[in-house]
């Protein structure tokens, strides 16, 4: 009977080992996905981030990059801990899982909080950023971001093209009598911003389109962070079971 019980425990431990190994492999792949989402947000959409006064959107992306990198390292550590059956490594692995879990929950919470605040922030700041900083020295990144925004989203100004009438640059000699930036034109050419014609300019405002774009990405950031965090709970349960199983076995 004792031999049977020992074999039963050993069989259970082997099953747990392979379950945890499979989990770690999938977890390692998920870490790559999490990091890719964060890097993509920061690299591909970095221009739009500069138009936001709050750093919450960027912070959520940075947290995902950090969490993704730790996940990939943790996945390798988890495989080593599983096959070497070392309880110390399992403890370290569990602590890292817990840290990643908290990081990803934090990213999800930040994304949700910013989701609630975004509309008001854009209303208060986007127009002021455009009229105060466009084509001004030391704000070249803002100029690039606004031009890219207006061309990609086919829009002009914050609420509409008339916002540009209050622009510091439009009122200056440097604008060469433009009424809007050239990036407001459907087919941008040098000085096309001088002409005021619906077939030349894009008169719809950018604020609603930028808000929709950011909200969609906040949903992705939040869903990825919370989704992976929930999956990690399974890994922590497997780790605890394997740790207790190893502790119960004789050396």
Coordinates of C-alpha atoms in Angstrom, one line a residue, residues 108-210:
X108 CA -4.8 47.5 -17.1
X109 CA -6.0 49.8 -14.3
X110 CA -4.0 52.8 -15.7
X111 CA -5.4 52.1 -19.2
X112 CA -9.0 52.0 -17.7
X113 CA -8.5 55.2 -15.6
X114 CA -7.1 57.1 -18.6
X115 CA -9.9 55.8 -20.7
X116 CA -12.3 57.7 -18.5
X117 CA -10.2 60.9 -18.6
X118 CA -9.2 61.0 -22.2
X119 CA -12.1 63.0 -23.7
X120 CA -11.7 65.9 -21.2
X121 CA -8.0 66.0 -21.6
X122 CA -8.2 66.2 -25.4
X123 CA -10.8 69.0 -25.2
X124 CA -8.6 71.0 -22.8
X125 CA -5.2 70.5 -24.4
X126 CA -5.2 69.5 -28.1
X127 CA -6.3 72.8 -29.5
X128 CA -3.9 74.7 -27.2
X129 CA -1.0 72.4 -28.2
X130 CA -1.8 73.0 -31.9
X131 CA -2.1 76.8 -31.8
X132 CA 0.7 77.5 -29.3
X133 CA 3.4 75.0 -30.3
X134 CA 3.0 74.2 -34.0
X135 CA 6.1 75.3 -36.0
X136 CA 7.7 76.8 -32.9
X137 CA 11.3 76.4 -32.0
X138 CA 12.1 73.4 -29.6
X139 CA 8.7 71.9 -30.6
X140 CA 9.6 70.2 -33.8
X141 CA 8.3 66.9 -32.5
X142 CA 4.9 68.6 -32.0
X143 CA 4.9 69.9 -35.6
X144 CA 5.7 66.4 -36.9
X145 CA 3.0 64.9 -34.8
X146 CA 0.3 67.4 -35.9
X147 CA 1.2 67.0 -39.6
X148 CA 1.1 63.2 -39.3
X149 CA -2.2 63.4 -37.4
X150 CA -3.9 65.6 -39.9
X151 CA -2.7 63.5 -42.9
X152 CA -3.4 60.0 -41.4
X153 CA -6.8 60.9 -40.0
X154 CA -7.8 63.2 -42.8
X155 CA -8.7 66.1 -40.5
X156 CA -7.7 69.7 -39.9
X157 CA -7.5 71.5 -36.5
X158 CA -8.7 70.3 -33.2
X159 CA -12.5 70.9 -33.6
X160 CA -12.3 72.1 -37.2
X161 CA -10.0 74.1 -39.6
X162 CA -11.0 77.4 -38.1
X163 CA -9.0 76.6 -35.0
X164 CA -5.9 77.5 -37.0
X165 CA -6.9 81.2 -37.2
X166 CA -5.7 81.6 -33.6
X167 CA -2.3 79.9 -34.3
X168 CA 0.8 81.8 -33.4
X169 CA 2.5 80.5 -36.6
X170 CA -0.5 81.2 -38.9
X171 CA -0.5 84.8 -37.6
X172 CA 3.2 85.2 -38.2
X173 CA 5.2 86.1 -41.4
X174 CA 6.7 82.6 -41.4
X175 CA 3.3 81.1 -42.5
X176 CA 3.5 83.0 -45.9
X177 CA -0.1 83.9 -45.7
X178 CA -1.3 80.3 -45.2
X179 CA -4.7 79.9 -43.6
X180 CA -4.0 76.4 -42.4
X181 CA -0.9 74.1 -42.4
X182 CA -0.1 72.3 -45.7
X183 CA -0.8 69.0 -43.9
X184 CA -4.5 70.0 -44.0
X185 CA -4.6 69.7 -47.8
X186 CA -6.0 66.5 -49.3
X187 CA -2.9 66.4 -51.5
X188 CA -0.2 68.4 -49.6
X189 CA 1.9 70.7 -51.8
X190 CA 4.1 73.7 -50.8
X191 CA 1.8 76.7 -49.8
X192 CA -1.4 74.7 -50.5
X193 CA -2.6 76.0 -47.1
X194 CA -3.1 79.5 -48.6
X195 CA -6.2 78.4 -50.5
X196 CA -9.6 78.2 -48.7
X197 CA -11.6 75.6 -50.6
X198 CA -13.5 72.5 -49.5
X199 CA -11.8 70.4 -52.2
X200 CA -8.4 71.5 -51.1
X201 CA -8.6 71.3 -47.3
X202 CA -9.8 68.7 -44.9
X203 CA -12.2 70.6 -42.6
X204 CA -13.2 67.9 -40.1
X205 CA -11.7 68.2 -36.7
X206 CA -9.0 65.8 -35.4
X207 CA -10.1 65.5 -31.7
X208 CA -12.8 62.9 -32.2
X209 CA -10.7 60.8 -34.5
X210 CA -7.6 60.9 -32.2

